[in-house]
Amino acid sequence: MNILLIYSSKTGNTQKVAQAIGEALSVVPTRVEDNPSPKGYDWIIAGFWVDRGTADGKMKAYLQKLTGQKVALFATLGAEADSEHAAKCLDNGAALLGEGCTVVGRFVCQGKVAPEMVEMMKKMFPEGHPHAMTPERLARIAKAASHPDEQDLQAARNYFVDLQQELMG
């Protein structure tokens, strides 16, 4: 089975997850900046860091160019992986796919938030704003800084090995 494993990463979170998936599937991860051709692959695994509730700009542009592909998505974000927000971010990423693409899998993992993003949000959102840096939000960001951890990486390995077996029939 010929697999393209492509990712974008800001803090290294998504890269770590891509490397874990690559090890498990014996596939070398490719950075989105390398702009690999999607032609000739049985399926594509595309990973992104979440920016404003969807794929970051580089991965967004890549996903929109795909047509007629089987695609499995994975994402990293500061929120809890089992949160409604995380699920919505994957939905938003899937909505970016070009014509005729089929989403065959979805995986999300918590990851550290870039410090410059936290500082930007502190300046942008005053107290009382829904995205303000409340003590609860700052505690969540601090907790996210320990991810992805080995348990997260093993979950990614397991998920994509199982998905590959399922796709092979």
CSV table of N, CA and C in Angstrom, one decimal:
chain,number,residue,atom,x,y,z
A,1,MET,N,0.8,-1.2,0.0
A,1,MET,CA,0.0,0.0,0.0
A,1,MET,C,0.9,1.2,0.0
A,2,ASN,N,0.7,2.1,-1.0
A,2,ASN,CA,1.5,3.3,-1.1
A,2,ASN,C,0.9,4.5,-0.4
A,3,ILE,N,1.6,5.0,0.6
A,3,ILE,CA,1.0,6.0,1.5
A,3,ILE,C,1.9,7.3,1.4
A,4,LEU,N,1.2,8.4,1.3
A,4,LEU,CA,1.9,9.7,1.5
A,4,LEU,C,1.5,10.2,2.8
A,5,LEU,N,2.5,10.5,3.7
A,5,LEU,CA,2.3,11.0,5.0
A,5,LEU,C,2.9,12.4,5.0
A,6,ILE,N,2.0,13.4,5.0
A,6,ILE,CA,2.4,14.8,4.9
A,6,ILE,C,1.9,15.6,6.2
A,7,TYR,N,2.7,16.5,6.6
A,7,TYR,CA,2.4,17.3,7.8
A,7,TYR,C,2.9,18.7,7.8
A,8,SER,N,2.3,19.5,8.6
A,8,SER,CA,2.8,20.9,8.9
A,8,SER,C,2.9,21.0,10.4
A,9,SER,N,3.9,21.7,10.8
A,9,SER,CA,4.2,21.8,12.3
A,9,SER,C,4.7,23.2,12.6
A,10,LYS,N,4.2,23.7,13.7
A,10,LYS,CA,4.7,25.0,14.2
A,10,LYS,C,5.6,24.9,15.4
A,11,THR,N,5.2,24.1,16.3
A,11,THR,CA,6.0,23.9,17.6
A,11,THR,C,6.7,22.5,17.6
A,12,GLY,N,6.5,21.7,16.7
A,12,GLY,CA,7.1,20.4,16.7
A,12,GLY,C,6.1,19.3,17.1
A,13,ASN,N,4.9,19.6,17.6
A,13,ASN,CA,3.9,18.7,18.0
A,13,ASN,C,3.5,17.7,16.8
A,14,THR,N,3.1,18.3,15.7
A,14,THR,CA,2.6,17.6,14.6
A,14,THR,C,3.7,16.8,14.0
A,15,GLN,N,4.9,17.3,14.0
A,15,GLN,CA,6.0,16.6,13.4
A,15,GLN,C,6.3,15.3,14.3
A,16,LYS,N,6.2,15.4,15.6
A,16,LYS,CA,6.4,14.2,16.5
A,16,LYS,C,5.4,13.2,16.2
A,17,VAL,N,4.1,13.6,16.0
A,17,VAL,CA,3.0,12.6,15.7
A,17,VAL,C,3.3,12.0,14.3
A,18,ALA,N,3.6,12.8,13.3
A,18,ALA,CA,3.9,12.3,12.0
A,18,ALA,C,5.1,11.3,12.0
A,19,GLN,N,6.1,11.5,12.8
A,19,GLN,CA,7.2,10.6,12.9
A,19,GLN,C,6.8,9.3,13.6
A,20,ALA,N,5.9,9.4,14.6
A,20,ALA,CA,5.4,8.1,15.2
A,20,ALA,C,4.6,7.3,14.2
A,21,ILE,N,3.8,8.0,13.5
A,21,ILE,CA,2.9,7.3,12.5
A,21,ILE,C,3.8,6.7,11.4
A,22,GLY,N,4.8,7.5,11.0
A,22,GLY,CA,5.8,7.0,10.0
A,22,GLY,C,6.5,5.7,10.4
A,23,GLU,N,7.0,5.7,11.6
A,23,GLU,CA,7.7,4.6,12.2
A,23,GLU,C,6.7,3.3,12.2
A,24,ALA,N,5.5,3.5,12.6
A,24,ALA,CA,4.6,2.4,12.7
A,24,ALA,C,4.2,1.9,11.3
A,25,LEU,N,4.2,2.7,10.3
A,25,LEU,CA,3.7,2.3,8.9
A,25,LEU,C,4.9,2.1,8.0
A,26,SER,N,6.1,2.3,8.4
A,26,SER,CA,7.3,2.3,7.6
A,26,SER,C,7.2,3.3,6.4
A,27,VAL,N,6.8,4.5,6.7
A,27,VAL,CA,6.7,5.6,5.7
A,27,VAL,C,7.5,6.8,6.2
A,28,VAL,N,8.1,7.5,5.3
A,28,VAL,CA,8.9,8.7,5.7
A,28,VAL,C,8.0,9.9,5.6
A,29,PRO,N,7.8,10.6,6.7
A,29,PRO,CA,6.9,11.8,6.7
A,29,PRO,C,7.5,12.9,5.8
A,30,THR,N,6.7,13.6,5.2
A,30,THR,CA,7.1,14.7,4.3
A,30,THR,C,6.5,16.0,4.8
A,31,ARG,N,7.3,17.1,4.8
A,31,ARG,CA,6.7,18.4,5.2
A,31,ARG,C,5.9,19.0,4.1
A,32,VAL,N,4.8,19.6,4.5
A,32,VAL,CA,3.9,20.3,3.5
A,32,VAL,C,4.7,21.3,2.6
A,33,GLU,N,5.7,21.9,3.2
A,33,GLU,CA,6.5,22.9,2.4
A,33,GLU,C,7.2,22.2,1.2
A,34,ASP,N,7.4,20.9,1.3
A,34,ASP,CA,8.1,20.2,0.2
A,34,ASP,C,7.1,20.0,-1.0
A,35,ASN,N,5.8,20.3,-0.8
A,35,ASN,CA,4.7,20.2,-1.8
A,35,ASN,C,4.8,18.9,-2.6
A,36,PRO,N,4.7,17.8,-2.0
A,36,PRO,CA,4.8,16.5,-2.8
A,36,PRO,C,3.5,16.3,-3.6
A,37,SER,N,3.7,15.7,-4.7
A,37,SER,CA,2.6,15.4,-5.6
A,37,SER,C,1.8,14.2,-4.9
A,38,PRO,N,0.5,14.4,-4.9
A,38,PRO,CA,-0.4,13.3,-4.3
A,38,PRO,C,-0.6,12.2,-5.3
A,39,LYS,N,-0.2,12.3,-6.5
A,39,LYS,CA,-0.5,11.3,-7.5
A,39,LYS,C,0.2,9.9,-7.2
A,40,GLY,N,-0.5,8.9,-7.5
A,40,GLY,CA,0.1,7.5,-7.3
A,40,GLY,C,0.0,6.9,-5.9
A,41,TYR,N,-0.7,7.6,-5.0
A,41,TYR,CA,-0.8,7.1,-3.6
A,41,TYR,C,-2.1,6.4,-3.4
A,42,ASP,N,-2.1,5.3,-2.7
A,42,ASP,CA,-3.4,4.7,-2.4
A,42,ASP,C,-4.2,5.5,-1.4
A,43,TRP,N,-3.5,6.2,-0.5
A,43,TRP,CA,-4.1,7.1,0.5
A,43,TRP,C,-3.1,8.0,1.0
A,44,ILE,N,-3.6,9.1,1.5
A,44,ILE,CA,-2.8,10.2,2.1
A,44,ILE,C,-3.2,10.4,3.5
A,45,ILE,N,-2.1,10.5,4.3
A,45,ILE,CA,-2.3,10.9,5.8
A,45,ILE,C,-1.8,12.3,5.9
A,46,ALA,N,-2.7,13.2,6.2
A,46,ALA,CA,-2.3,14.6,6.3
A,46,ALA,C,-2.5,15.2,7.7
A,47,GLY,N,-1.4,15.7,8.3
A,47,GLY,CA,-1.5,16.2,9.7
A,47,GLY,C,-1.2,17.7,9.7
A,48,PHE,N,-1.9,18.4,10.6
A,48,PHE,CA,-1.8,19.8,10.7
A,48,PHE,C,-1.9,20.3,12.1
A,49,TRP,N,-1.4,21.5,12.4
A,49,TRP,CA,-1.6,22.1,13.7
A,49,TRP,C,-2.8,23.0,13.5
A,50,VAL,N,-3.6,23.1,14.5
A,50,VAL,CA,-4.9,23.8,14.4
A,50,VAL,C,-4.6,25.3,14.6
A,51,ASP,N,-5.1,26.1,13.7
A,51,ASP,CA,-5.0,27.5,13.7
A,51,ASP,C,-6.4,28.1,13.5
A,52,ARG,N,-7.0,28.7,14.4
A,52,ARG,CA,-8.3,29.3,14.4
A,52,ARG,C,-9.4,28.3,14.0
A,53,GLY,N,-9.3,27.2,14.6
A,53,GLY,CA,-10.3,26.2,14.5
A,53,GLY,C,-10.3,25.3,13.2
A,54,THR,N,-9.2,25.4,12.5
A,54,THR,CA,-9.0,24.6,11.3
A,54,THR,C,-7.5,24.3,11.0
A,55,ALA,N,-7.3,23.7,9.8
A,55,ALA,CA,-5.9,23.5,9.4
A,55,ALA,C,-5.2,24.8,9.2
A,56,ASP,N,-3.9,24.8,9.6
A,56,ASP,CA,-3.0,26.0,9.4
A,56,ASP,C,-3.0,26.3,7.9
A,57,GLY,N,-2.6,27.5,7.6
A,57,GLY,CA,-2.6,28.0,6.2
A,57,GLY,C,-1.9,27.1,5.2
A,58,LYS,N,-0.7,26.6,5.5
A,58,LYS,CA,0.0,25.8,4.5
A,58,LYS,C,-0.7,24.5,4.2
A,59,MET,N,-1.2,23.8,5.3
A,59,MET,CA,-1.9,22.6,5.0
A,59,MET,C,-3.3,22.8,4.4
A,60,LYS,N,-3.9,23.9,4.8
A,60,LYS,CA,-5.2,24.3,4.2
A,60,LYS,C,-5.0,24.4,2.6
A,61,ALA,N,-4.0,25.1,2.2
A,61,ALA,CA,-3.8,25.2,0.7
A,61,ALA,C,-3.5,23.9,0.1
A,62,TYR,N,-2.8,23.0,0.7
A,62,TYR,CA,-2.5,21.7,0.2
A,62,TYR,C,-3.8,20.8,0.1
A,63,LEU,N,-4.6,20.8,1.2
A,63,LEU,CA,-5.8,20.0,1.2
A,63,LEU,C,-6.8,20.4,0.1
A,64,GLN,N,-6.8,21.7,-0.1
A,64,GLN,CA,-7.8,22.2,-1.1
A,64,GLN,C,-7.4,21.8,-2.5
A,65,LYS,N,-6.1,21.4,-2.8
A,65,LYS,CA,-5.7,21.0,-4.1
A,65,LYS,C,-5.9,19.5,-4.3
A,66,LEU,N,-6.2,18.7,-3.3
A,66,LEU,CA,-6.4,17.3,-3.5
A,66,LEU,C,-7.7,17.0,-4.1
A,67,THR,N,-7.7,16.1,-5.0
A,67,THR,CA,-9.0,15.6,-5.7
A,67,THR,C,-9.0,14.1,-5.8
A,68,GLY,N,-10.1,13.5,-5.5
A,68,GLY,CA,-10.3,12.1,-5.7
A,68,GLY,C,-9.4,11.2,-4.8
A,69,GLN,N,-9.0,11.7,-3.7
A,69,GLN,CA,-8.0,10.9,-2.9
A,69,GLN,C,-8.7,10.4,-1.6
A,70,LYS,N,-8.2,9.2,-1.1
A,70,LYS,CA,-8.6,8.8,0.2
A,70,LYS,C,-7.6,9.5,1.2
A,71,VAL,N,-8.2,10.2,2.2
A,71,VAL,CA,-7.4,11.0,3.1
A,71,VAL,C,-7.7,10.6,4.5
A,72,ALA,N,-6.7,10.4,5.3
A,72,ALA,CA,-6.9,10.3,6.8
A,72,ALA,C,-6.2,11.6,7.3
A,73,LEU,N,-6.9,12.3,8.2
A,73,LEU,CA,-6.4,13.5,8.8
A,73,LEU,C,-6.0,13.3,10.3
A,74,PHE,N,-5.0,14.0,10.7
A,74,PHE,CA,-4.6,14.1,12.1
A,74,PHE,C,-4.3,15.5,12.4
A,75,ALA,N,-4.5,15.9,13.7
A,75,ALA,CA,-4.3,17.3,14.1
A,75,ALA,C,-3.8,17.3,15.5
A,76,THR,N,-3.1,18.4,15.8
A,76,THR,CA,-2.6,18.7,17.1
A,76,THR,C,-3.2,20.1,17.5
A,77,LEU,N,-3.6,20.2,18.8
A,77,LEU,CA,-4.2,21.5,19.2
A,77,LEU,C,-4.0,21.6,20.7
A,78,GLY,N,-4.2,22.8,21.2
A,78,GLY,CA,-4.1,23.0,22.7
A,78,GLY,C,-5.2,22.5,23.5
A,79,ALA,N,-6.4,22.3,22.9
A,79,ALA,CA,-7.6,21.8,23.6
A,79,ALA,C,-7.4,20.3,23.9
A,80,GLU,N,-8.3,19.8,24.8
A,80,GLU,CA,-8.4,18.4,25.0
A,80,GLU,C,-8.7,17.6,23.8
A,81,ALA,N,-8.1,16.5,23.5
A,81,ALA,CA,-8.3,15.8,22.3
A,81,ALA,C,-9.7,15.2,22.2
A,82,ASP,N,-10.4,15.0,23.3
A,82,ASP,CA,-11.8,14.5,23.3
A,82,ASP,C,-12.8,15.6,23.4
A,83,SER,N,-12.4,16.8,23.2
A,83,SER,CA,-13.4,17.9,23.3
A,83,SER,C,-14.2,18.1,22.0
A,84,GLU,N,-15.3,18.8,22.2
A,84,GLU,CA,-16.1,19.1,21.0
A,84,GLU,C,-15.4,20.0,20.1
A,85,HIS,N,-14.5,20.9,20.6
A,85,HIS,CA,-13.7,21.8,19.8
A,85,HIS,C,-12.7,21.0,18.9
A,86,ALA,N,-12.1,20.0,19.5
A,86,ALA,CA,-11.2,19.2,18.7
A,86,ALA,C,-11.9,18.5,17.5
A,87,ALA,N,-13.0,17.9,17.8
A,87,ALA,CA,-13.8,17.3,16.8
A,87,ALA,C,-14.2,18.2,15.7
A,88,LYS,N,-14.6,19.4,16.1
A,88,LYS,CA,-15.0,20.5,15.1
A,88,LYS,C,-13.8,20.9,14.2
A,89,CYS,N,-12.6,21.0,14.8
A,89,CYS,CA,-11.4,21.3,14.1
A,89,CYS,C,-11.1,20.3,13.0
A,90,LEU,N,-11.3,19.0,13.3
A,90,LEU,CA,-11.1,17.9,12.3
A,90,LEU,C,-12.2,18.0,11.2
A,91,ASP,N,-13.4,18.3,11.6
A,91,ASP,CA,-14.5,18.5,10.6
A,91,ASP,C,-14.1,19.7,9.7
A,92,ASN,N,-13.6,20.8,10.3
A,92,ASN,CA,-13.2,21.9,9.5
A,92,ASN,C,-12.1,21.6,8.5
A,93,GLY,N,-11.2,20.8,9.0
A,93,GLY,CA,-10.1,20.3,8.1
A,93,GLY,C,-10.6,19.5,7.0
A,94,ALA,N,-11.5,18.6,7.3
A,94,ALA,CA,-12.1,17.7,6.3
A,94,ALA,C,-12.8,18.5,5.2
A,95,ALA,N,-13.5,19.6,5.7
A,95,ALA,CA,-14.2,20.4,4.7
A,95,ALA,C,-13.4,21.1,3.7
A,96,LEU,N,-12.1,21.2,4.0
A,96,LEU,CA,-11.1,21.8,3.1
A,96,LEU,C,-10.8,21.0,1.9
A,97,LEU,N,-11.0,19.6,2.0
A,97,LEU,CA,-10.6,18.7,0.9
A,97,LEU,C,-11.2,19.0,-0.4
A,98,GLY,N,-10.5,18.9,-1.5
A,98,GLY,CA,-11.0,19.1,-2.8
A,98,GLY,C,-12.0,18.1,-3.2
A,99,GLU,N,-12.5,18.3,-4.4
A,99,GLU,CA,-13.6,17.5,-5.0
A,99,GLU,C,-13.2,16.0,-5.0
A,100,GLY,N,-14.2,15.2,-4.6
A,100,GLY,CA,-14.1,13.7,-4.7
A,100,GLY,C,-13.2,13.0,-3.7
A,101,CYS,N,-12.7,13.8,-2.7
A,101,CYS,CA,-11.9,13.2,-1.6
A,101,CYS,C,-12.8,12.5,-0.6
A,102,THR,N,-12.3,11.4,-0.1
A,102,THR,CA,-13.0,10.6,1.0
A,102,THR,C,-12.2,10.6,2.2
A,103,VAL,N,-12.8,11.0,3.3
A,103,VAL,CA,-12.1,11.0,4.6
A,103,VAL,C,-12.2,9.5,5.2
A,104,VAL,N,-11.1,8.9,5.3
A,104,VAL,CA,-11.1,7.5,5.8
A,104,VAL,C,-10.6,7.3,7.2
A,105,GLY,N,-10.2,8.4,7.8
A,105,GLY,CA,-9.8,8.4,9.2
A,105,GLY,C,-9.5,9.7,9.8
A,106,ARG,N,-9.6,9.8,11.1
A,106,ARG,CA,-9.4,11.1,11.9
A,106,ARG,C,-8.8,10.8,13.2
A,107,PHE,N,-7.7,11.5,13.5
A,107,PHE,CA,-7.0,11.4,14.8
A,107,PHE,C,-6.6,12.8,15.3
A,108,VAL,N,-6.8,13.0,16.6
A,108,VAL,CA,-6.5,14.3,17.1
A,108,VAL,C,-5.7,14.1,18.4
A,109,CYS,N,-4.8,15.0,18.7
A,109,CYS,CA,-3.9,14.9,19.8
A,109,CYS,C,-3.6,16.3,20.4
A,110,GLN,N,-3.6,16.3,21.7
A,110,GLN,CA,-3.3,17.6,22.4
A,110,GLN,C,-1.8,17.9,22.2
A,111,GLY,N,-1.5,19.2,22.1
A,111,GLY,CA,-0.1,19.6,22.0
A,111,GLY,C,0.1,21.0,22.5
A,112,LYS,N,1.3,21.3,22.8
A,112,LYS,CA,1.7,22.6,23.4
A,112,LYS,C,1.3,23.7,22.4
A,113,VAL,N,0.9,24.8,23.0
A,113,VAL,CA,0.6,26.0,22.2
A,113,VAL,C,1.8,26.9,22.1
A,114,ALA,N,2.1,27.4,20.9
A,114,ALA,CA,3.3,28.2,20.7
A,114,ALA,C,3.2,29.4,21.7
A,115,PRO,N,4.3,29.7,22.4
A,115,PRO,CA,4.3,30.9,23.3
A,115,PRO,C,3.9,32.2,22.7
A,116,GLU,N,4.3,32.4,21.4
A,116,GLU,CA,3.9,33.7,20.8
A,116,GLU,C,2.4,33.8,20.5
A,117,MET,N,1.7,32.6,20.3
A,117,MET,CA,0.3,32.6,20.2
A,117,MET,C,-0.4,33.0,21.5
A,118,VAL,N,0.1,32.5,22.6
A,118,VAL,CA,-0.4,32.8,23.9
A,118,VAL,C,-0.3,34.3,24.2
A,119,GLU,N,0.9,34.8,23.9
A,119,GLU,CA,1.1,36.3,24.1
A,119,GLU,C,0.2,37.1,23.2
A,120,MET,N,0.0,36.7,22.0
A,120,MET,CA,-0.9,37.4,21.0
A,120,MET,C,-2.3,37.4,21.6
A,121,MET,N,-2.7,36.2,22.0
A,121,MET,CA,-4.1,36.1,22.5
A,121,MET,C,-4.3,37.0,23.8
A,122,LYS,N,-3.3,37.0,24.6
A,122,LYS,CA,-3.4,37.9,25.8
A,122,LYS,C,-3.6,39.3,25.4
A,123,LYS,N,-3.0,39.8,24.4
A,123,LYS,CA,-3.1,41.2,23.9
A,123,LYS,C,-4.4,41.4,23.2
A,124,MET,N,-4.8,40.4,22.4
A,124,MET,CA,-6.0,40.5,21.5
A,124,MET,C,-7.3,40.5,22.3
A,125,PHE,N,-7.4,39.7,23.3
A,125,PHE,CA,-8.7,39.4,23.9
A,125,PHE,C,-8.8,39.9,25.3
A,126,PRO,N,-9.5,41.0,25.6
A,126,PRO,CA,-9.6,41.6,26.9
A,126,PRO,C,-10.4,40.7,27.8
A,127,GLU,N,-10.3,40.9,29.1
A,127,GLU,CA,-11.0,40.2,30.1
A,127,GLU,C,-12.5,40.3,29.8
A,128,GLY,N,-13.2,39.2,29.9
A,128,GLY,CA,-14.6,39.1,29.6
A,128,GLY,C,-14.9,38.6,28.1
A,129,HIS,N,-13.9,38.7,27.3
A,129,HIS,CA,-14.1,38.1,25.9
A,129,HIS,C,-14.1,36.6,26.0
A,130,PRO,N,-14.8,35.9,25.1
A,130,PRO,CA,-14.9,34.5,25.1
A,130,PRO,C,-13.5,33.8,25.0
A,131,HIS,N,-12.6,34.4,24.3
A,131,HIS,CA,-11.2,33.9,24.2
A,131,HIS,C,-10.2,34.5,25.1
A,132,ALA,N,-10.6,35.2,26.1
A,132,ALA,CA,-9.7,35.8,27.0
A,132,ALA,C,-8.8,34.8,27.7
A,133,MET,N,-7.7,35.2,28.1
A,133,MET,CA,-6.7,34.3,28.8
A,133,MET,C,-7.1,34.2,30.3
A,134,THR,N,-8.2,33.5,30.6
A,134,THR,CA,-8.6,33.3,32.0
A,134,THR,C,-7.7,32.3,32.7
A,135,PRO,N,-7.7,32.3,34.0
A,135,PRO,CA,-6.9,31.3,34.7
A,135,PRO,C,-7.1,29.9,34.3
A,136,GLU,N,-8.4,29.6,34.0
A,136,GLU,CA,-8.7,28.2,33.5
A,136,GLU,C,-8.1,27.9,32.1
A,137,ARG,N,-8.1,28.9,31.2
A,137,ARG,CA,-7.5,28.7,29.9
A,137,ARG,C,-6.0,28.6,30.0
A,138,LEU,N,-5.4,29.4,30.9
A,138,LEU,CA,-4.0,29.3,31.1
A,138,LEU,C,-3.6,28.0,31.7
A,139,ALA,N,-4.4,27.5,32.6
A,139,ALA,CA,-4.1,26.1,33.1
A,139,ALA,C,-4.2,25.1,32.1
A,140,ARG,N,-5.2,25.2,31.2
A,140,ARG,CA,-5.3,24.2,30.1
A,140,ARG,C,-4.0,24.3,29.2
A,141,ILE,N,-3.6,25.5,28.9
A,141,ILE,CA,-2.4,25.7,28.0
A,141,ILE,C,-1.2,25.1,28.7
A,142,ALA,N,-1.1,25.3,30.0
A,142,ALA,CA,0.1,24.7,30.8
A,142,ALA,C,0.0,23.2,30.7
A,143,LYS,N,-1.2,22.6,30.8
A,143,LYS,CA,-1.3,21.1,30.8
A,143,LYS,C,-1.0,20.6,29.4
A,144,ALA,N,-1.4,21.4,28.3
A,144,ALA,CA,-1.1,21.0,27.0
A,144,ALA,C,0.4,20.9,26.7
A,145,ALA,N,1.2,21.7,27.4
A,145,ALA,CA,2.6,21.8,27.1
A,145,ALA,C,3.3,20.5,27.3
A,146,SER,N,2.7,19.5,28.0
A,146,SER,CA,3.3,18.2,28.2
A,146,SER,C,3.0,17.2,27.1
A,147,HIS,N,2.2,17.7,26.1
A,147,HIS,CA,1.8,16.8,25.0
A,147,HIS,C,2.4,17.3,23.7
A,148,PRO,N,2.5,16.4,22.7
A,148,PRO,CA,2.2,15.0,22.8
A,148,PRO,C,3.2,14.2,23.6
A,149,ASP,N,2.7,13.3,24.5
A,149,ASP,CA,3.5,12.5,25.3
A,149,ASP,C,3.6,11.1,24.6
A,150,GLU,N,4.3,10.2,25.3
A,150,GLU,CA,4.5,8.9,24.7
A,150,GLU,C,3.1,8.1,24.5
A,151,GLN,N,2.2,8.3,25.5
A,151,GLN,CA,0.9,7.7,25.4
A,151,GLN,C,0.2,8.2,24.1
A,152,ASP,N,0.2,9.5,23.8
A,152,ASP,CA,-0.4,10.1,22.6
A,152,ASP,C,0.2,9.5,21.4
A,153,LEU,N,1.6,9.4,21.4
A,153,LEU,CA,2.3,8.9,20.2
A,153,LEU,C,1.9,7.5,19.9
A,154,GLN,N,1.8,6.7,21.0
A,154,GLN,CA,1.4,5.3,20.9
A,154,GLN,C,0.0,5.2,20.4
A,155,ALA,N,-0.9,6.0,20.8
A,155,ALA,CA,-2.3,6.0,20.3
A,155,ALA,C,-2.3,6.3,18.8
A,156,ALA,N,-1.5,7.2,18.4
A,156,ALA,CA,-1.4,7.6,17.0
A,156,ALA,C,-0.9,6.4,16.2
A,157,ARG,N,0.2,5.7,16.7
A,157,ARG,CA,0.7,4.5,16.0
A,157,ARG,C,-0.4,3.5,15.9
A,158,ASN,N,-1.0,3.2,17.0
A,158,ASN,CA,-2.1,2.1,17.0
A,158,ASN,C,-3.2,2.5,16.0
A,159,TYR,N,-3.7,3.7,16.1
A,159,TYR,CA,-4.8,4.1,15.3
A,159,TYR,C,-4.5,3.9,13.8
A,160,PHE,N,-3.3,4.4,13.3
A,160,PHE,CA,-3.0,4.3,11.9
A,160,PHE,C,-2.6,2.9,11.5
A,161,VAL,N,-2.0,2.1,12.3
A,161,VAL,CA,-1.8,0.7,12.0
A,161,VAL,C,-3.1,0.0,11.8
A,162,ASP,N,-4.1,0.2,12.7
A,162,ASP,CA,-5.4,-0.4,12.6
A,162,ASP,C,-6.1,0.1,11.3
A,163,LEU,N,-6.0,1.4,11.0
A,163,LEU,CA,-6.6,2.0,9.9
A,163,LEU,C,-6.1,1.4,8.6
A,164,GLN,N,-4.8,1.2,8.5
A,164,GLN,CA,-4.1,0.6,7.4
A,164,GLN,C,-4.7,-0.9,7.2
A,165,GLN,N,-4.8,-1.6,8.2
A,165,GLN,CA,-5.3,-3.0,8.1
A,165,GLN,C,-6.7,-3.0,7.6
A,166,GLU,N,-7.5,-2.0,8.1
A,166,GLU,CA,-8.9,-1.9,7.7
A,166,GLU,C,-9.0,-1.6,6.2
A,167,LEU,N,-8.1,-0.6,5.7
A,167,LEU,CA,-8.2,-0.2,4.3
A,167,LEU,C,-7.7,-1.3,3.4
A,168,MET,N,-6.8,-2.2,3.9
A,168,MET,CA,-6.3,-3.3,3.1
A,168,MET,C,-7.3,-4.4,2.9
A,169,GLY,N,-8.3,-4.3,3.8
A,169,GLY,CA,-9.4,-5.3,3.7
A,169,GLY,C,-9.1,-6.6,4.3
